[in-house]
């Protein structure tokens, strides 16, 4: 989980570029979400490590509306050309979709309070090997209580961040 993550200002800059591209392509309303995640999962079955999975993902989603019709484009990675293509694709899909005569507007941006205790610095730097070590210690602790215990479960680590931008006419 130590792969460098895009900085907040980099994510916002990318989201704003995609937003501008969608609006220039004819979107009346648009929002862009760009984020990253790093996940590790260790599966324990019958007291042994069954599997270890690790995934790092960078992705964006562009939602564009034209006459209330919606088009959505998502892709992984943060290549600028992919973001710009995704923005224009979302507008093209919105134009091809059935207009919604009841659509009025997307809600505007709002402030979200920071909830203390949801972010743990120790998890950000953990590797798949760290997650395996946690699982191995848990197995050993359970077996120290009862050597015949049947142990199934797992350890999961998830670190993610997302930034959003919104624009409308």
mmCIF file of C-alpha atoms in Angstrom:
data_model
loop_
_atom_site.group_PDB
_atom_site.id
_atom_site.type_symbol
_atom_site.label_atom_id
_atom_site.label_comp_id
_atom_site.label_asym_id
_atom_site.label_seq_id
_atom_site.Cartn_x
_atom_site.Cartn_y
_atom_site.Cartn_z
ATOM 1 C CA UNK A 1 0.000 0.000 0.000
ATOM 2 C CA UNK A 2 3.023 2.220 -0.363
ATOM 3 C CA UNK A 3 2.531 3.211 -4.029
ATOM 4 C CA UNK A 4 2.456 7.016 -4.255
ATOM 5 C CA UNK A 5 -1.021 8.451 -4.530
ATOM 6 C CA UNK A 6 -1.962 11.455 -6.627
ATOM 7 C CA UNK A 7 -1.947 14.603 -4.546
ATOM 8 C CA UNK A 8 -5.226 16.401 -3.920
ATOM 9 C CA UNK A 9 -4.286 19.323 -6.161
ATOM 10 C CA UNK A 10 -3.349 16.906 -8.979
ATOM 11 C CA UNK A 11 -6.713 15.128 -8.688
ATOM 12 C CA UNK A 12 -8.570 18.449 -8.678
ATOM 13 C CA UNK A 13 -6.636 19.690 -11.711
ATOM 14 C CA UNK A 14 -7.446 16.515 -13.652
ATOM 15 C CA UNK A 15 -11.109 16.685 -12.639
ATOM 16 C CA UNK A 16 -11.308 20.333 -13.715
ATOM 17 C CA UNK A 17 -9.777 19.546 -17.126
ATOM 18 C CA UNK A 18 -12.353 16.808 -17.715
ATOM 19 C CA UNK A 19 -15.123 19.117 -16.509
ATOM 20 C CA UNK A 20 -14.015 21.851 -18.914
ATOM 21 C CA UNK A 21 -13.856 19.351 -21.800
ATOM 22 C CA UNK A 22 -17.391 18.114 -21.087
ATOM 23 C CA UNK A 23 -18.802 21.634 -20.868
ATOM 24 C CA UNK A 24 -17.025 22.639 -24.110
ATOM 25 C CA UNK A 25 -18.483 19.529 -25.782
ATOM 26 C CA UNK A 26 -21.986 20.712 -24.903
ATOM 27 C CA UNK A 27 -22.829 19.377 -21.452
ATOM 28 C CA UNK A 28 -25.354 21.557 -19.653
ATOM 29 C CA UNK A 29 -24.484 19.952 -16.313
ATOM 30 C CA UNK A 30 -21.492 17.837 -15.437
ATOM 31 C CA UNK A 31 -19.710 16.323 -12.497
ATOM 32 C CA UNK A 32 -16.373 14.563 -12.389
ATOM 33 C CA UNK A 33 -15.058 12.235 -9.741
ATOM 34 C CA UNK A 34 -11.392 11.191 -9.643
ATOM 35 C CA UNK A 35 -9.910 8.914 -7.040
ATOM 36 C CA UNK A 36 -7.471 6.249 -6.031
ATOM 37 C CA UNK A 37 -7.634 3.156 -3.868
ATOM 38 C CA UNK A 38 -5.247 0.559 -2.540
ATOM 39 C CA UNK A 39 -6.725 -2.674 -1.227
ATOM 40 C CA UNK A 40 -5.224 -5.786 0.353
ATOM 41 C CA UNK A 41 -7.271 -8.860 1.273
ATOM 42 C CA UNK A 42 -6.005 -11.967 3.070
ATOM 43 C CA UNK A 43 -8.401 -14.921 3.197
ATOM 44 C CA UNK A 44 -8.079 -17.502 5.973
ATOM 45 C CA UNK A 45 -9.692 -20.929 5.633
ATOM 46 C CA UNK A 46 -9.370 -23.880 8.024
ATOM 47 C CA UNK A 47 -6.612 -22.149 9.970
ATOM 48 C CA UNK A 48 -4.382 -21.420 6.961
ATOM 49 C CA UNK A 49 -3.819 -18.544 4.579
ATOM 50 C CA UNK A 50 -5.883 -19.407 1.493
ATOM 51 C CA UNK A 51 -5.200 -16.341 -0.654
ATOM 52 C CA UNK A 52 -3.721 -12.853 -0.701
ATOM 53 C CA UNK A 53 -4.929 -10.209 -3.150
ATOM 54 C CA UNK A 54 -3.555 -6.700 -3.628
ATOM 55 C CA UNK A 55 -4.989 -4.058 -5.954
ATOM 56 C CA UNK A 56 -4.082 -0.445 -6.642
ATOM 57 C CA UNK A 57 -6.546 1.467 -8.744
ATOM 58 C CA UNK A 58 -6.754 5.000 -10.090
ATOM 59 C CA UNK A 59 -10.044 5.877 -11.735
ATOM 60 C CA UNK A 60 -12.315 8.678 -12.846
ATOM 61 C CA UNK A 61 -15.981 9.033 -13.736
ATOM 62 C CA UNK A 62 -17.552 11.814 -15.796
ATOM 63 C CA UNK A 63 -21.323 12.335 -15.695
ATOM 64 C CA UNK A 64 -22.730 14.754 -18.269
ATOM 65 C CA UNK A 65 -26.313 15.893 -18.770
ATOM 66 C CA UNK A 66 -27.886 17.381 -21.886
ATOM 67 C CA UNK A 67 -31.625 18.246 -21.781
ATOM 68 C CA UNK A 68 -31.858 16.117 -18.646
ATOM 69 C CA UNK A 69 -30.471 13.050 -20.434
ATOM 70 C CA UNK A 70 -27.464 11.502 -18.765
ATOM 71 C CA UNK A 71 -24.245 9.996 -20.104
ATOM 72 C CA UNK A 72 -21.593 8.437 -17.864
ATOM 73 C CA UNK A 73 -18.048 7.438 -18.746
ATOM 74 C CA UNK A 74 -15.561 5.790 -16.381
ATOM 75 C CA UNK A 75 -12.028 4.550 -16.834
ATOM 76 C CA UNK A 76 -9.031 3.530 -14.807
ATOM 77 C CA UNK A 77 -5.828 5.519 -14.804
ATOM 78 C CA UNK A 78 -5.229 9.227 -15.041
ATOM 79 C CA UNK A 79 -3.919 9.676 -18.562
ATOM 80 C CA UNK A 80 -5.029 13.143 -19.646
ATOM 81 C CA UNK A 81 -6.194 11.945 -23.070
ATOM 82 C CA UNK A 82 -8.355 9.244 -21.441
ATOM 83 C CA UNK A 83 -9.936 11.842 -19.155
ATOM 84 C CA UNK A 84 -10.684 14.180 -22.047
ATOM 85 C CA UNK A 85 -12.065 11.345 -24.188
ATOM 86 C CA UNK A 86 -14.175 10.187 -21.253
ATOM 87 C CA UNK A 87 -15.621 13.672 -20.902
ATOM 88 C CA UNK A 88 -16.588 13.960 -24.563
ATOM 89 C CA UNK A 89 -17.895 10.371 -24.579
ATOM 90 C CA UNK A 90 -20.170 11.164 -21.628
ATOM 91 C CA UNK A 91 -21.601 14.147 -23.528
ATOM 92 C CA UNK A 92 -22.127 12.042 -26.675
ATOM 93 C CA UNK A 93 -23.955 9.398 -24.624
ATOM 94 C CA UNK A 94 -26.124 12.068 -22.989
ATOM 95 C CA UNK A 95 -27.076 13.430 -26.411
ATOM 96 C CA UNK A 96 -28.018 9.926 -27.561
ATOM 97 C CA UNK A 97 -30.074 9.213 -24.426
ATOM 98 C CA UNK A 98 -33.751 9.981 -23.915
ATOM 99 C CA UNK A 99 -34.209 13.503 -22.468
ATOM 100 C CA UNK A 100 -35.858 13.765 -19.049
ATOM 101 C CA UNK A 101 -38.535 16.482 -19.179
ATOM 102 C CA UNK A 102 -38.671 16.561 -15.356
ATOM 103 C CA UNK A 103 -34.951 17.195 -14.845
ATOM 104 C CA UNK A 104 -34.225 20.628 -13.389
ATOM 105 C CA UNK A 105 -30.631 20.689 -12.087
ATOM 106 C CA UNK A 106 -27.949 18.758 -10.289
ATOM 107 C CA UNK A 107 -27.568 19.750 -6.653
ATOM 108 C CA UNK A 108 -24.721 22.166 -6.059
ATOM 109 C CA UNK A 109 -21.553 21.318 -4.188
ATOM 110 C CA UNK A 110 -21.883 21.086 -0.435
ATOM 111 C CA UNK A 111 -19.485 20.859 2.474
ATOM 112 C CA UNK A 112 -18.940 17.530 4.192
ATOM 113 C CA UNK A 113 -17.650 17.503 7.740
ATOM 114 C CA UNK A 114 -14.505 15.556 8.528
ATOM 115 C CA UNK A 115 -15.303 12.568 10.713
ATOM 116 C CA UNK A 116 -12.510 11.900 13.189
ATOM 117 C CA UNK A 117 -11.155 8.376 13.522
ATOM 118 C CA UNK A 118 -11.893 7.162 9.989
ATOM 119 C CA UNK A 119 -8.340 7.602 8.734
ATOM 120 C CA UNK A 120 -5.483 5.630 10.264
ATOM 121 C CA UNK A 121 -1.962 6.606 9.133
ATOM 122 C CA UNK A 122 -0.676 3.155 10.107
ATOM 123 C CA UNK A 123 -2.831 1.458 7.470
ATOM 124 C CA UNK A 124 -1.621 3.684 4.623
ATOM 125 C CA UNK A 125 1.909 2.295 4.822
ATOM 126 C CA UNK A 126 0.955 -1.362 5.234
ATOM 127 C CA UNK A 127 2.036 -3.909 2.650
ATOM 128 C CA UNK A 128 0.439 -7.242 1.717
ATOM 129 C CA UNK A 129 3.096 -8.893 3.926
ATOM 130 C CA UNK A 130 1.890 -6.806 6.892
ATOM 131 C CA UNK A 131 -1.683 -8.009 6.326
ATOM 132 C CA UNK A 132 -0.477 -11.629 6.139
ATOM 133 C CA UNK A 133 1.411 -11.144 9.422
ATOM 134 C CA UNK A 134 -1.766 -9.870 11.088
ATOM 135 C CA UNK A 135 -3.670 -12.937 9.857
ATOM 136 C CA UNK A 136 -0.887 -15.307 11.013
ATOM 137 C CA UNK A 137 -0.875 -13.704 14.497
ATOM 138 C CA UNK A 138 -4.667 -14.005 14.699
ATOM 139 C CA UNK A 139 -4.501 -17.694 13.738
ATOM 140 C CA UNK A 140 -1.791 -18.330 16.357
ATOM 141 C CA UNK A 141 -3.767 -16.477 19.043
ATOM 142 C CA UNK A 142 -6.926 -18.475 18.304
ATOM 143 C CA UNK A 143 -5.028 -21.788 18.348
ATOM 144 C CA UNK A 144 -3.396 -20.865 21.668
ATOM 145 C CA UNK A 145 -6.877 -20.794 23.204
ATOM 146 C CA UNK A 146 -7.989 -24.072 21.585
ATOM 147 C CA UNK A 147 -5.713 -26.006 19.200
ATOM 148 C CA UNK A 148 -8.760 -27.704 17.621
ATOM 149 C CA UNK A 149 -10.483 -24.450 16.725
ATOM 150 C CA UNK A 150 -11.705 -24.071 13.127
ATOM 151 C CA UNK A 151 -10.590 -20.684 11.859
ATOM 152 C CA UNK A 152 -12.002 -18.902 8.828
ATOM 153 C CA UNK A 153 -12.073 -15.210 8.052
ATOM 154 C CA UNK A 154 -9.648 -12.664 6.799
ATOM 155 C CA UNK A 155 -7.867 -9.351 6.986
ATOM 156 C CA UNK A 156 -8.748 -6.473 4.669
ATOM 157 C CA UNK A 157 -7.036 -3.115 4.296
ATOM 158 C CA UNK A 158 -8.447 -0.293 2.185
ATOM 159 C CA UNK A 159 -7.037 3.178 1.613
ATOM 160 C CA UNK A 160 -8.830 5.438 -0.807
ATOM 161 C CA UNK A 161 -9.345 9.054 -1.688
ATOM 162 C CA UNK A 162 -11.705 10.792 -4.062
ATOM 163 C CA UNK A 163 -12.175 14.336 -5.287
ATOM 164 C CA UNK A 164 -15.237 15.719 -7.054
ATOM 165 C CA UNK A 165 -15.948 18.718 -9.257
ATOM 166 C CA UNK A 166 -19.349 19.954 -10.426
ATOM 167 C CA UNK A 167 -20.515 22.488 -12.986
ATOM 168 C CA UNK A 168 -23.842 23.452 -14.482
ATOM 169 C CA UNK A 169 -25.450 26.098 -16.595
#
